[in-house]
mmCIF file of C-alpha atoms in Angstrom:
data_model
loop_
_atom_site.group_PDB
_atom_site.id
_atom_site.type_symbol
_atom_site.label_atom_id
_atom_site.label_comp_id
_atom_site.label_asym_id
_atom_site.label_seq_id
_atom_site.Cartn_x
_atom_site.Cartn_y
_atom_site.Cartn_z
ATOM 1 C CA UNK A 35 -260.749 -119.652 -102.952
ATOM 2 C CA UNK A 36 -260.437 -116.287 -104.487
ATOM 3 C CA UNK A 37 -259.000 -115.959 -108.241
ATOM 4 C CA UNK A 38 -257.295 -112.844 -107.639
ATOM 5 C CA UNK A 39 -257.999 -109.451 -106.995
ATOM 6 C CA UNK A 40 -259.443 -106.660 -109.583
ATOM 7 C CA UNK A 41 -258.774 -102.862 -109.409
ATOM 8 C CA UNK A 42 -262.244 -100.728 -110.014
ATOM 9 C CA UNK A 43 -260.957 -97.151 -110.503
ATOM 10 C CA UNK A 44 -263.910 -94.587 -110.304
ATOM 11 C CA UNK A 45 -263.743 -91.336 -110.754
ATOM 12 C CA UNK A 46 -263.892 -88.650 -107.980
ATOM 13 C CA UNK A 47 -266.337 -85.886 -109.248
ATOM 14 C CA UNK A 48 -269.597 -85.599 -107.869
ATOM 15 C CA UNK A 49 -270.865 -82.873 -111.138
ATOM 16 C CA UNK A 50 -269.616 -82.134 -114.302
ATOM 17 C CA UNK A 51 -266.957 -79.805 -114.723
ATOM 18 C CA UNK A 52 -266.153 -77.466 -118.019
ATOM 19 C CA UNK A 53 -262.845 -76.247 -119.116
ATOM 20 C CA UNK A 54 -261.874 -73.577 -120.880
ATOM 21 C CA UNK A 55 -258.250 -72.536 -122.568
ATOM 22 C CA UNK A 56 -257.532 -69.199 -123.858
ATOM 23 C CA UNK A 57 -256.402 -70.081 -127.574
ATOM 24 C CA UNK A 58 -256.173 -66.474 -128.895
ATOM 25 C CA UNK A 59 -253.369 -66.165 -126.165
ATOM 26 C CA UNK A 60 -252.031 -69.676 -126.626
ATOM 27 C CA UNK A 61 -251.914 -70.793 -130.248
ATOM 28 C CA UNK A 62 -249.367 -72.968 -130.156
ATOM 29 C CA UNK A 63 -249.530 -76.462 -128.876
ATOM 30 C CA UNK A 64 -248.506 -75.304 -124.688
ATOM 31 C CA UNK A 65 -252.354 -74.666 -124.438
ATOM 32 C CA UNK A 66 -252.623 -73.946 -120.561
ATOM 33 C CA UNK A 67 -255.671 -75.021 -118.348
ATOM 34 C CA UNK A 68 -257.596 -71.351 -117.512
ATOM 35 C CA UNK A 69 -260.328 -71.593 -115.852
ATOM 36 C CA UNK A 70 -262.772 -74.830 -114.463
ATOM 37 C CA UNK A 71 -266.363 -74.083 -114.060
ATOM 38 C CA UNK A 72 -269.866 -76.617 -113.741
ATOM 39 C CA UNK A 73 -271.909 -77.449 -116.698
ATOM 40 C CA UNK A 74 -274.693 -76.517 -115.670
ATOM 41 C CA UNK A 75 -278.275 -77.579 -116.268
ATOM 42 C CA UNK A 76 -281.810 -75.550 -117.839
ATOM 43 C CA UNK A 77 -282.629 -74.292 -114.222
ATOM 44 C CA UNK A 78 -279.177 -73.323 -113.264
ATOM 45 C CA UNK A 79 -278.067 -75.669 -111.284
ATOM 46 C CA UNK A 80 -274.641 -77.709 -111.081
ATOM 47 C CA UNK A 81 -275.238 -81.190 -113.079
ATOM 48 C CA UNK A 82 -274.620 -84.328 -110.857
ATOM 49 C CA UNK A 83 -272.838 -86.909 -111.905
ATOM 50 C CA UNK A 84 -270.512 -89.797 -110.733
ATOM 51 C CA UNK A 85 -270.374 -93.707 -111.551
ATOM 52 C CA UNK A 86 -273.335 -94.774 -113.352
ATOM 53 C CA UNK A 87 -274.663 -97.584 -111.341
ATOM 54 C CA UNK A 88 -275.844 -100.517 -113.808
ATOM 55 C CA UNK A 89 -271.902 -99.654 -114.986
ATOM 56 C CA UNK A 90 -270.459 -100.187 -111.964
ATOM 57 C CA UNK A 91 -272.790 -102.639 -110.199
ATOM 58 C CA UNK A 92 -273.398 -105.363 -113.274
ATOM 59 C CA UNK A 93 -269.945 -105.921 -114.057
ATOM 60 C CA UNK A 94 -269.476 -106.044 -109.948
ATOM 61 C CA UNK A 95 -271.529 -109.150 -109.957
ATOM 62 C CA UNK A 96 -270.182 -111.137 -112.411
ATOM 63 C CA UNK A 97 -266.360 -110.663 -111.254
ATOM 64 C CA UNK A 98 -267.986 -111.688 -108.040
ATOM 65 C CA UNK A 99 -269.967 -114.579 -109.311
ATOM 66 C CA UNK A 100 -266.411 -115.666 -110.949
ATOM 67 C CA UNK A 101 -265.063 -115.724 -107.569
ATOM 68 C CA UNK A 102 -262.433 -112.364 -107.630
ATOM 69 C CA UNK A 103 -261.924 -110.219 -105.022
ATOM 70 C CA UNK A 104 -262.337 -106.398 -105.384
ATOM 71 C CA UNK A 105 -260.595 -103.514 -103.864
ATOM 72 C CA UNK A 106 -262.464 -100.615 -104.977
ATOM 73 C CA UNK A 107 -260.229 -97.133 -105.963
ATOM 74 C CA UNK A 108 -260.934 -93.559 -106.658
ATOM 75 C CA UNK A 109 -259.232 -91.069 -107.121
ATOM 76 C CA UNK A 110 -260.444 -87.524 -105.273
ATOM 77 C CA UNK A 111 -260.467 -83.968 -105.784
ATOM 78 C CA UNK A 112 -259.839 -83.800 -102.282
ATOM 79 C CA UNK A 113 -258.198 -85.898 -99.790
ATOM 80 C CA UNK A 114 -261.190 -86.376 -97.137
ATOM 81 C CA UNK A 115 -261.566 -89.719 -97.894
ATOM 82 C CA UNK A 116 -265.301 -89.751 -99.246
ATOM 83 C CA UNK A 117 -266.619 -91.879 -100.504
ATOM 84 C CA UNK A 118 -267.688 -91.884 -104.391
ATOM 85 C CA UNK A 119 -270.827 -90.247 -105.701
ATOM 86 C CA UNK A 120 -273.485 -92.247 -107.431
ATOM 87 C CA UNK A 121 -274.963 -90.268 -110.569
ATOM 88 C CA UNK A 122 -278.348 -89.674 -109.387
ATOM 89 C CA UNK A 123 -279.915 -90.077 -113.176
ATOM 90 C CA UNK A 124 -278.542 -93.862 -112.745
ATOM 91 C CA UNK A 125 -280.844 -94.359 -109.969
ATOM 92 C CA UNK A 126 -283.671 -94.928 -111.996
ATOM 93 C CA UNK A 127 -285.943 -98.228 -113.070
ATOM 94 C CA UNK A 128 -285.577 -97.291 -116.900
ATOM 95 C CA UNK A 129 -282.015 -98.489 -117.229
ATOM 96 C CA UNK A 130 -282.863 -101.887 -115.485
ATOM 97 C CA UNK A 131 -286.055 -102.784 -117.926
ATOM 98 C CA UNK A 132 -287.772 -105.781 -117.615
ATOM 99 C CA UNK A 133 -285.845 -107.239 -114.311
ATOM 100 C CA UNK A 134 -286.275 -103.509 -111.874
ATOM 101 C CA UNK A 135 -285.326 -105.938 -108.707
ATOM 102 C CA UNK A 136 -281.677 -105.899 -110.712
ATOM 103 C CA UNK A 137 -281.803 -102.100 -109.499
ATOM 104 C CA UNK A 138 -281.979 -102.985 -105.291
ATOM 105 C CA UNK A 139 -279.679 -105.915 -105.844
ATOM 106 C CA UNK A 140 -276.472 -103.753 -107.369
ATOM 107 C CA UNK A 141 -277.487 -100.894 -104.627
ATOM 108 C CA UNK A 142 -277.731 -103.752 -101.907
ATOM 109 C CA UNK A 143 -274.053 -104.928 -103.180
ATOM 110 C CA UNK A 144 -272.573 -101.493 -102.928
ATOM 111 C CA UNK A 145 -273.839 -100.901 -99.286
ATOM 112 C CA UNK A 146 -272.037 -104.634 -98.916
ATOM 113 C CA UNK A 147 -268.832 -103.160 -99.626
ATOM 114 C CA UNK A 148 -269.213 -100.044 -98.324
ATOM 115 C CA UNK A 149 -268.898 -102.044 -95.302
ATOM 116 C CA UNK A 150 -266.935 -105.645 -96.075
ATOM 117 C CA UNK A 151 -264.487 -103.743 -98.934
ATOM 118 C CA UNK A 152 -262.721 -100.664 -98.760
ATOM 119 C CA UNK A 153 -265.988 -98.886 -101.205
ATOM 120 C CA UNK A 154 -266.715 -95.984 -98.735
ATOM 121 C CA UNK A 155 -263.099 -95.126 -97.731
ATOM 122 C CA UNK A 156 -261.241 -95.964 -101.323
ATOM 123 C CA UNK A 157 -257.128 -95.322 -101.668
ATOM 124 C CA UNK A 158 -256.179 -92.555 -103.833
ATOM 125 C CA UNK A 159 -254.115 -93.312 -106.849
ATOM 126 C CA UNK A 160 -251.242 -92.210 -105.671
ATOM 127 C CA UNK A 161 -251.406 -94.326 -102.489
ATOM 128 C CA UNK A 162 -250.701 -97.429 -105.204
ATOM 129 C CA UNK A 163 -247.155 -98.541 -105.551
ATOM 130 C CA UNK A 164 -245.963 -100.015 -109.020
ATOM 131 C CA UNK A 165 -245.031 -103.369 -106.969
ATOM 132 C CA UNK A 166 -248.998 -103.358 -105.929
ATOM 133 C CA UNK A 167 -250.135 -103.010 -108.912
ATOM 134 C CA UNK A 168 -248.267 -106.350 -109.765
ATOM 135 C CA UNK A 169 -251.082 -107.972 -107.620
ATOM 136 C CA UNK A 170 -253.973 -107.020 -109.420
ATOM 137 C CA UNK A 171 -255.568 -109.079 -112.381
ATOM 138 C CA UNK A 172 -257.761 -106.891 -113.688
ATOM 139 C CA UNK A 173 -258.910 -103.261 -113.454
ATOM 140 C CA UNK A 174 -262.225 -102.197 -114.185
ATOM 141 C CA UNK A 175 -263.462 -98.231 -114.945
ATOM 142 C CA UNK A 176 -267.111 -97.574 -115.116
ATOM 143 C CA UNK A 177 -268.764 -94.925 -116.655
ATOM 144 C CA UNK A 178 -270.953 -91.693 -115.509
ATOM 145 C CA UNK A 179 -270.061 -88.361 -116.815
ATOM 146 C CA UNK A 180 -267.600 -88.098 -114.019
ATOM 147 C CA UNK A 181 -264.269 -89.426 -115.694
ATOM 148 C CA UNK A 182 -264.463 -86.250 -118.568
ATOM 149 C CA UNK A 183 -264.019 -83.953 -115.697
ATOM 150 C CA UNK A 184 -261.063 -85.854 -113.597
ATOM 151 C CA UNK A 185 -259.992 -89.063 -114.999
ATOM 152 C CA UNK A 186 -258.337 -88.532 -118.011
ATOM 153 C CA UNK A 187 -255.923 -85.842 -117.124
ATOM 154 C CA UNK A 188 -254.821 -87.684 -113.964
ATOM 155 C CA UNK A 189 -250.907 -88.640 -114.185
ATOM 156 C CA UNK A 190 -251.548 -91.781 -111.783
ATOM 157 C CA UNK A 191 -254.662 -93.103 -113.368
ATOM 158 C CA UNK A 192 -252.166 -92.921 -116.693
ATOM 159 C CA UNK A 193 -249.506 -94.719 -114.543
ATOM 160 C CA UNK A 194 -252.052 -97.611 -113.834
ATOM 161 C CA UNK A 195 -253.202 -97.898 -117.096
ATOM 162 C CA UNK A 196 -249.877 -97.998 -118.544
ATOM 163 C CA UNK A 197 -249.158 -101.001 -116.184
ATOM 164 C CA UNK A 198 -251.685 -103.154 -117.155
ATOM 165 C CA UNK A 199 -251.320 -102.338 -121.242
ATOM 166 C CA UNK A 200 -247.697 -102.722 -120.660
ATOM 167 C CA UNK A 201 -248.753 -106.510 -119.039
ATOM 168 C CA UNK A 202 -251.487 -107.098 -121.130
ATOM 169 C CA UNK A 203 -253.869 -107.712 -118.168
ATOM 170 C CA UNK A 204 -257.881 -107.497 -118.966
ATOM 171 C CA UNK A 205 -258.655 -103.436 -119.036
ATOM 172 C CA UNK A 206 -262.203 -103.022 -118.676
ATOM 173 C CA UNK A 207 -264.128 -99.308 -119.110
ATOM 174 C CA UNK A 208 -267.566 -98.517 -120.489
ATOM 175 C CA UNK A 209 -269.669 -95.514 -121.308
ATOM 176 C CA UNK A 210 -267.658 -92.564 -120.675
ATOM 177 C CA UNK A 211 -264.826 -94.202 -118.922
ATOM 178 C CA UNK A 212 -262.966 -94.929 -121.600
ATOM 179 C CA UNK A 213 -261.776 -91.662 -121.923
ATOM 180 C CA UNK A 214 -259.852 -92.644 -118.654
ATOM 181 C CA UNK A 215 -257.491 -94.233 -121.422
ATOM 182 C CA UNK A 216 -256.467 -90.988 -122.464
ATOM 183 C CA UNK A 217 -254.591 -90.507 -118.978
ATOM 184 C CA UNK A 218 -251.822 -92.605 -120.183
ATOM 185 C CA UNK A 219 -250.479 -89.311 -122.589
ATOM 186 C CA UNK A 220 -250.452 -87.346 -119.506
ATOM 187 C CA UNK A 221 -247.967 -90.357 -117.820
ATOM 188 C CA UNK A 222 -245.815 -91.256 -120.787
ATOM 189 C CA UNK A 223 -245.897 -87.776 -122.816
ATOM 190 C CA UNK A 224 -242.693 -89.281 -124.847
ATOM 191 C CA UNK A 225 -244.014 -91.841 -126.282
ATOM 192 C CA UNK A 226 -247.193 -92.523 -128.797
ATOM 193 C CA UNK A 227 -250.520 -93.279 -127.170
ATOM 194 C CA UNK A 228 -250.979 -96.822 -125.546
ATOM 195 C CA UNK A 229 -254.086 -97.208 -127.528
ATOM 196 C CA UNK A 230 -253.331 -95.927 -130.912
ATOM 197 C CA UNK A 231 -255.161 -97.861 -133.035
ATOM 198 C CA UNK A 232 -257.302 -99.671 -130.953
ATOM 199 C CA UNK A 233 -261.095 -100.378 -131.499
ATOM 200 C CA UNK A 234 -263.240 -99.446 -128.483
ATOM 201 C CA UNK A 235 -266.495 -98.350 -128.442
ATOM 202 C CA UNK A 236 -268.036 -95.586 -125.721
ATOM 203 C CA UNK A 237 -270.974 -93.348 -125.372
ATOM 204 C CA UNK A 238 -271.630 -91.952 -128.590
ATOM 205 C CA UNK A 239 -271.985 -88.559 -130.029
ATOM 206 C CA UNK A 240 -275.580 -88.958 -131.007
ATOM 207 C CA UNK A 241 -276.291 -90.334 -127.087
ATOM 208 C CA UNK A 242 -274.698 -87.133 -126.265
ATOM 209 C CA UNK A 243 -276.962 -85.310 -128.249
ATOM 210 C CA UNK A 244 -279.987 -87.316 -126.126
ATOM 211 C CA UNK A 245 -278.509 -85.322 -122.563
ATOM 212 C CA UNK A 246 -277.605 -82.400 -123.296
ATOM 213 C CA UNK A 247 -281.971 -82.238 -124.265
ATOM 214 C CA UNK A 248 -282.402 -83.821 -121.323
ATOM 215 C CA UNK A 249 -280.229 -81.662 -119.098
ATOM 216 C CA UNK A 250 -281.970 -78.491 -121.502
ATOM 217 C CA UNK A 251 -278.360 -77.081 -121.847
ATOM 218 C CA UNK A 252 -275.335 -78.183 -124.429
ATOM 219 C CA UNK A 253 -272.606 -80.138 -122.381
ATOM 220 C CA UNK A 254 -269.755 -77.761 -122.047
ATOM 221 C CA UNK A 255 -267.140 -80.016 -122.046
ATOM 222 C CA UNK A 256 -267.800 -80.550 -125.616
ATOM 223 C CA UNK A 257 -266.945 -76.813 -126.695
ATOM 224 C CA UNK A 258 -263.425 -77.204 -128.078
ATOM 225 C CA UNK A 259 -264.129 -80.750 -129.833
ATOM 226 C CA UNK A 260 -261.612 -78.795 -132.992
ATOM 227 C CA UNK A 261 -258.826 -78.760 -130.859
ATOM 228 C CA UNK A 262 -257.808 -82.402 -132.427
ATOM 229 C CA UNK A 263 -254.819 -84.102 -131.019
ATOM 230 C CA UNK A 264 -254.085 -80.492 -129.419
ATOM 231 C CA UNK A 265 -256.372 -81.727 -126.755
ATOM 232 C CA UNK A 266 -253.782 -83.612 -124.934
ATOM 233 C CA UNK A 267 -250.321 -81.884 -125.051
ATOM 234 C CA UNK A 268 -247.272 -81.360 -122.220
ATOM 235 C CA UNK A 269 -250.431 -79.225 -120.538
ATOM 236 C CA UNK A 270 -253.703 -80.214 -120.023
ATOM 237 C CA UNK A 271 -256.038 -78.302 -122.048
ATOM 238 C CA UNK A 272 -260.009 -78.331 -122.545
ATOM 239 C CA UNK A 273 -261.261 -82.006 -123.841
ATOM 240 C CA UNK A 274 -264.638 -82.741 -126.368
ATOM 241 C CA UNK A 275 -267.044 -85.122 -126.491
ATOM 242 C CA UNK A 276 -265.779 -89.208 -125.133
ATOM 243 C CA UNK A 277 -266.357 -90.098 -129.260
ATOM 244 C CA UNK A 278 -264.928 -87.465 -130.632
ATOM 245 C CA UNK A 279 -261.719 -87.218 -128.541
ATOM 246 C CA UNK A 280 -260.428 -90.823 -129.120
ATOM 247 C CA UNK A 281 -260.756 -90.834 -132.380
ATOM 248 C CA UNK A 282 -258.603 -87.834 -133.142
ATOM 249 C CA UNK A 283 -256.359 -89.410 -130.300
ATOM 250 C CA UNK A 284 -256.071 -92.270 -132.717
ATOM 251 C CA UNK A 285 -258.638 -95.167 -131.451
ATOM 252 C CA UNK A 286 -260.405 -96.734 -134.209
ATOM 253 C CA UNK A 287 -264.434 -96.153 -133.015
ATOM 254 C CA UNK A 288 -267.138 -98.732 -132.991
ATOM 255 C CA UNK A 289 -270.424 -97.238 -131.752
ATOM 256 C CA UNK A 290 -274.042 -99.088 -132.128
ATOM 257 C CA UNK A 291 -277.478 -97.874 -132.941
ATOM 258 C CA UNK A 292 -278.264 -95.398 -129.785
ATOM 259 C CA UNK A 293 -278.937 -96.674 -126.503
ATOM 260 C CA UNK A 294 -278.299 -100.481 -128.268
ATOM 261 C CA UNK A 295 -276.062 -102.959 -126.831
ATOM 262 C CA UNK A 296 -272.588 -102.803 -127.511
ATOM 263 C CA UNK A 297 -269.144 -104.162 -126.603
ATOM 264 C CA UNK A 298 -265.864 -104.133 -128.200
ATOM 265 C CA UNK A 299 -262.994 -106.758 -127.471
ATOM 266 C CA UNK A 300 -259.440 -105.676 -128.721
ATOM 267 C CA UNK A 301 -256.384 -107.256 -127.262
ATOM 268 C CA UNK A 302 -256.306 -106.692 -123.139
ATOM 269 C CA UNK A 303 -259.092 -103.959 -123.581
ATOM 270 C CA UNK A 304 -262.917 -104.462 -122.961
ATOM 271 C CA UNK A 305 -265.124 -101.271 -123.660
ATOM 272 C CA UNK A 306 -268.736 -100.646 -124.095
ATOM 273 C CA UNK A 307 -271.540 -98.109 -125.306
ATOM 274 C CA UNK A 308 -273.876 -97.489 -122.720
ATOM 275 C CA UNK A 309 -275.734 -99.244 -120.017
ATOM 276 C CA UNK A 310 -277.529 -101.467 -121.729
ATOM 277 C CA UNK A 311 -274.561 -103.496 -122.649
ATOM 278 C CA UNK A 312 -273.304 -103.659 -119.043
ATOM 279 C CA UNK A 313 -274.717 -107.515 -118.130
ATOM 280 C CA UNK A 314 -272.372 -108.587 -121.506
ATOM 281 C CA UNK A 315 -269.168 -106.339 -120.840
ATOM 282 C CA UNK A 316 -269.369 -107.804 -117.553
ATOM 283 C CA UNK A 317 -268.784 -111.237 -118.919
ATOM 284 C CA UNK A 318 -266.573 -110.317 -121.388
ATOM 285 C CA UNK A 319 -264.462 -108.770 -118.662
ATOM 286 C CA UNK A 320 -264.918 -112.065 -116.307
ATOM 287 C CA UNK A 321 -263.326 -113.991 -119.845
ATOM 288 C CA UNK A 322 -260.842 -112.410 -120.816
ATOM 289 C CA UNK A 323 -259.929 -112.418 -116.850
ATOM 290 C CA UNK A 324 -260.247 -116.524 -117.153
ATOM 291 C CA UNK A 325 -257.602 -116.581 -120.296
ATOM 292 C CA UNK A 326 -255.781 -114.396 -118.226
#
């Protein structure tokens, strides 16, 4: 018999966008969106990204293994329908060290609910009443690069998020999801942020540092990281790095020793560093879930 059903909300980007705000011609705190381009990478081409699999699929397992069901969301840039994009760097043995059959088993599962779950044709945001969201016992946001470029400026991810703070229901995100939290401004703009004074822990600033060698070109996304609590005002304006932006938001950061396990428990919310601390997040998720 199922426990109940849990929400995974992914992001739907397939590379990582930039944006840019004219300050000189908007000093004041109505900083206006101007312009959206791709990061891009060394040999000029648009960086991939989407959900990081060992985020999404390690966590998967152990809500399954606790015997929840899953309805899988994301929100699009468009309204096709498609389904979500797996970051291509997460399809790689290195993050899966020393069990690599851990890599086929979370791509097997995804393919599973591509076809027994709704993975391949996911409901928008939108498409998810406040009465549903009653239902739900649990949400879960993974990371990938993806959620800096749609997830937390979107009014209905805030919406969500505010309903399960508001109920105190397990609210799970790792890597770079947790600047999904952030969406919640963009929902309640009268009000002080959700998670003001929270700890939470996300990919960190010196990680950061690691891609943007790999991808041989500085993340743009991280160009106005000055902008302090400017960065989220009655218009969306250009956001920094995951780190950087919830601190000056007002979360209270705990970050590891680079690419080390990490997860941080406060109140409903569950957050981790990086993929190597996806096997424990998952747990913690599937406990606070069982107080729940």
């Amino acid at each position: 018999m199922s426990k109940g059903t849990v929400l995974i909300c992914l992001s739907g980007a397939d590379h990582i966008r930039y944006t840019t705000t004219a300050d000189d011609q908007f000093p004041d705190a109505d900083t206006r969106l101007q312009s959206s381009v791709y990061c891009r990478t060394q040999d000029g081409k648009p960086k991939e990204t989407g959900f990081f699999l060992k985020e999404l699929g390690a966590p998967l397992i152990k809500v399954l293994e606790a015997g929840y069901d899953v309805q899988v969301l994301v929100q699009f840039a468009n309204p096709t329908g498609e389904a979500p994009h797996m970051d291509p760097l997460s399809d790689n043995k290195i993050w899966f060290m020393p069990s690599f059959s851990e890599k086929e088993a979370e791509k097997e599962l995804l393919d599973r609910m591509g076809v027994e779950n709704n993975f391949k044709n996911p409901t928008k945001f939108s498409d998810i009443s406040d009465n549903q969201l009653q239902s739900y016992a649990g949400v879960l946001i993974p990371g990938g690069h993806a959620p800096m470029t749609d997830l937390w400026s979107d009014k209905d991810m805030g919406r969500i998020l505010l309903h399960f703070h508001k109920e105190q229901k397990p609210t799970a995100t790792m890597c770079h999801g947790p600047i999904a939290l952030l969406s919640t401004k963009v929902a309640d703009q009268d009000s002080p942020w959700a998670y003001d004074g929270y700890e939470m822990t996300c990919y960190s600033n010196i990680e950061e540092k690691t891609n943007e060698l790999l991808f041989g070109s500085k993340l743009q996304f991280k160009a106005s990281h000055n902008m302090g609590k400017r960065l989220l005002t009655s218009n969306i304006c250009t956001i920094a790095s995951a780190e950087d932006t919830l601190r000056e938001n007002g979360a209270v950061m705990k970050e590891a020793f680079p690419m080390m396990p990490k997860v941080t428990v406060d109140r409903e919310l569950i957050t981790a560093q990086q993929p190597s601390s996806a096997v424990a997040f998952g747990e913690a998720f599937v406990k606070a879930l069982t107080k729940g």
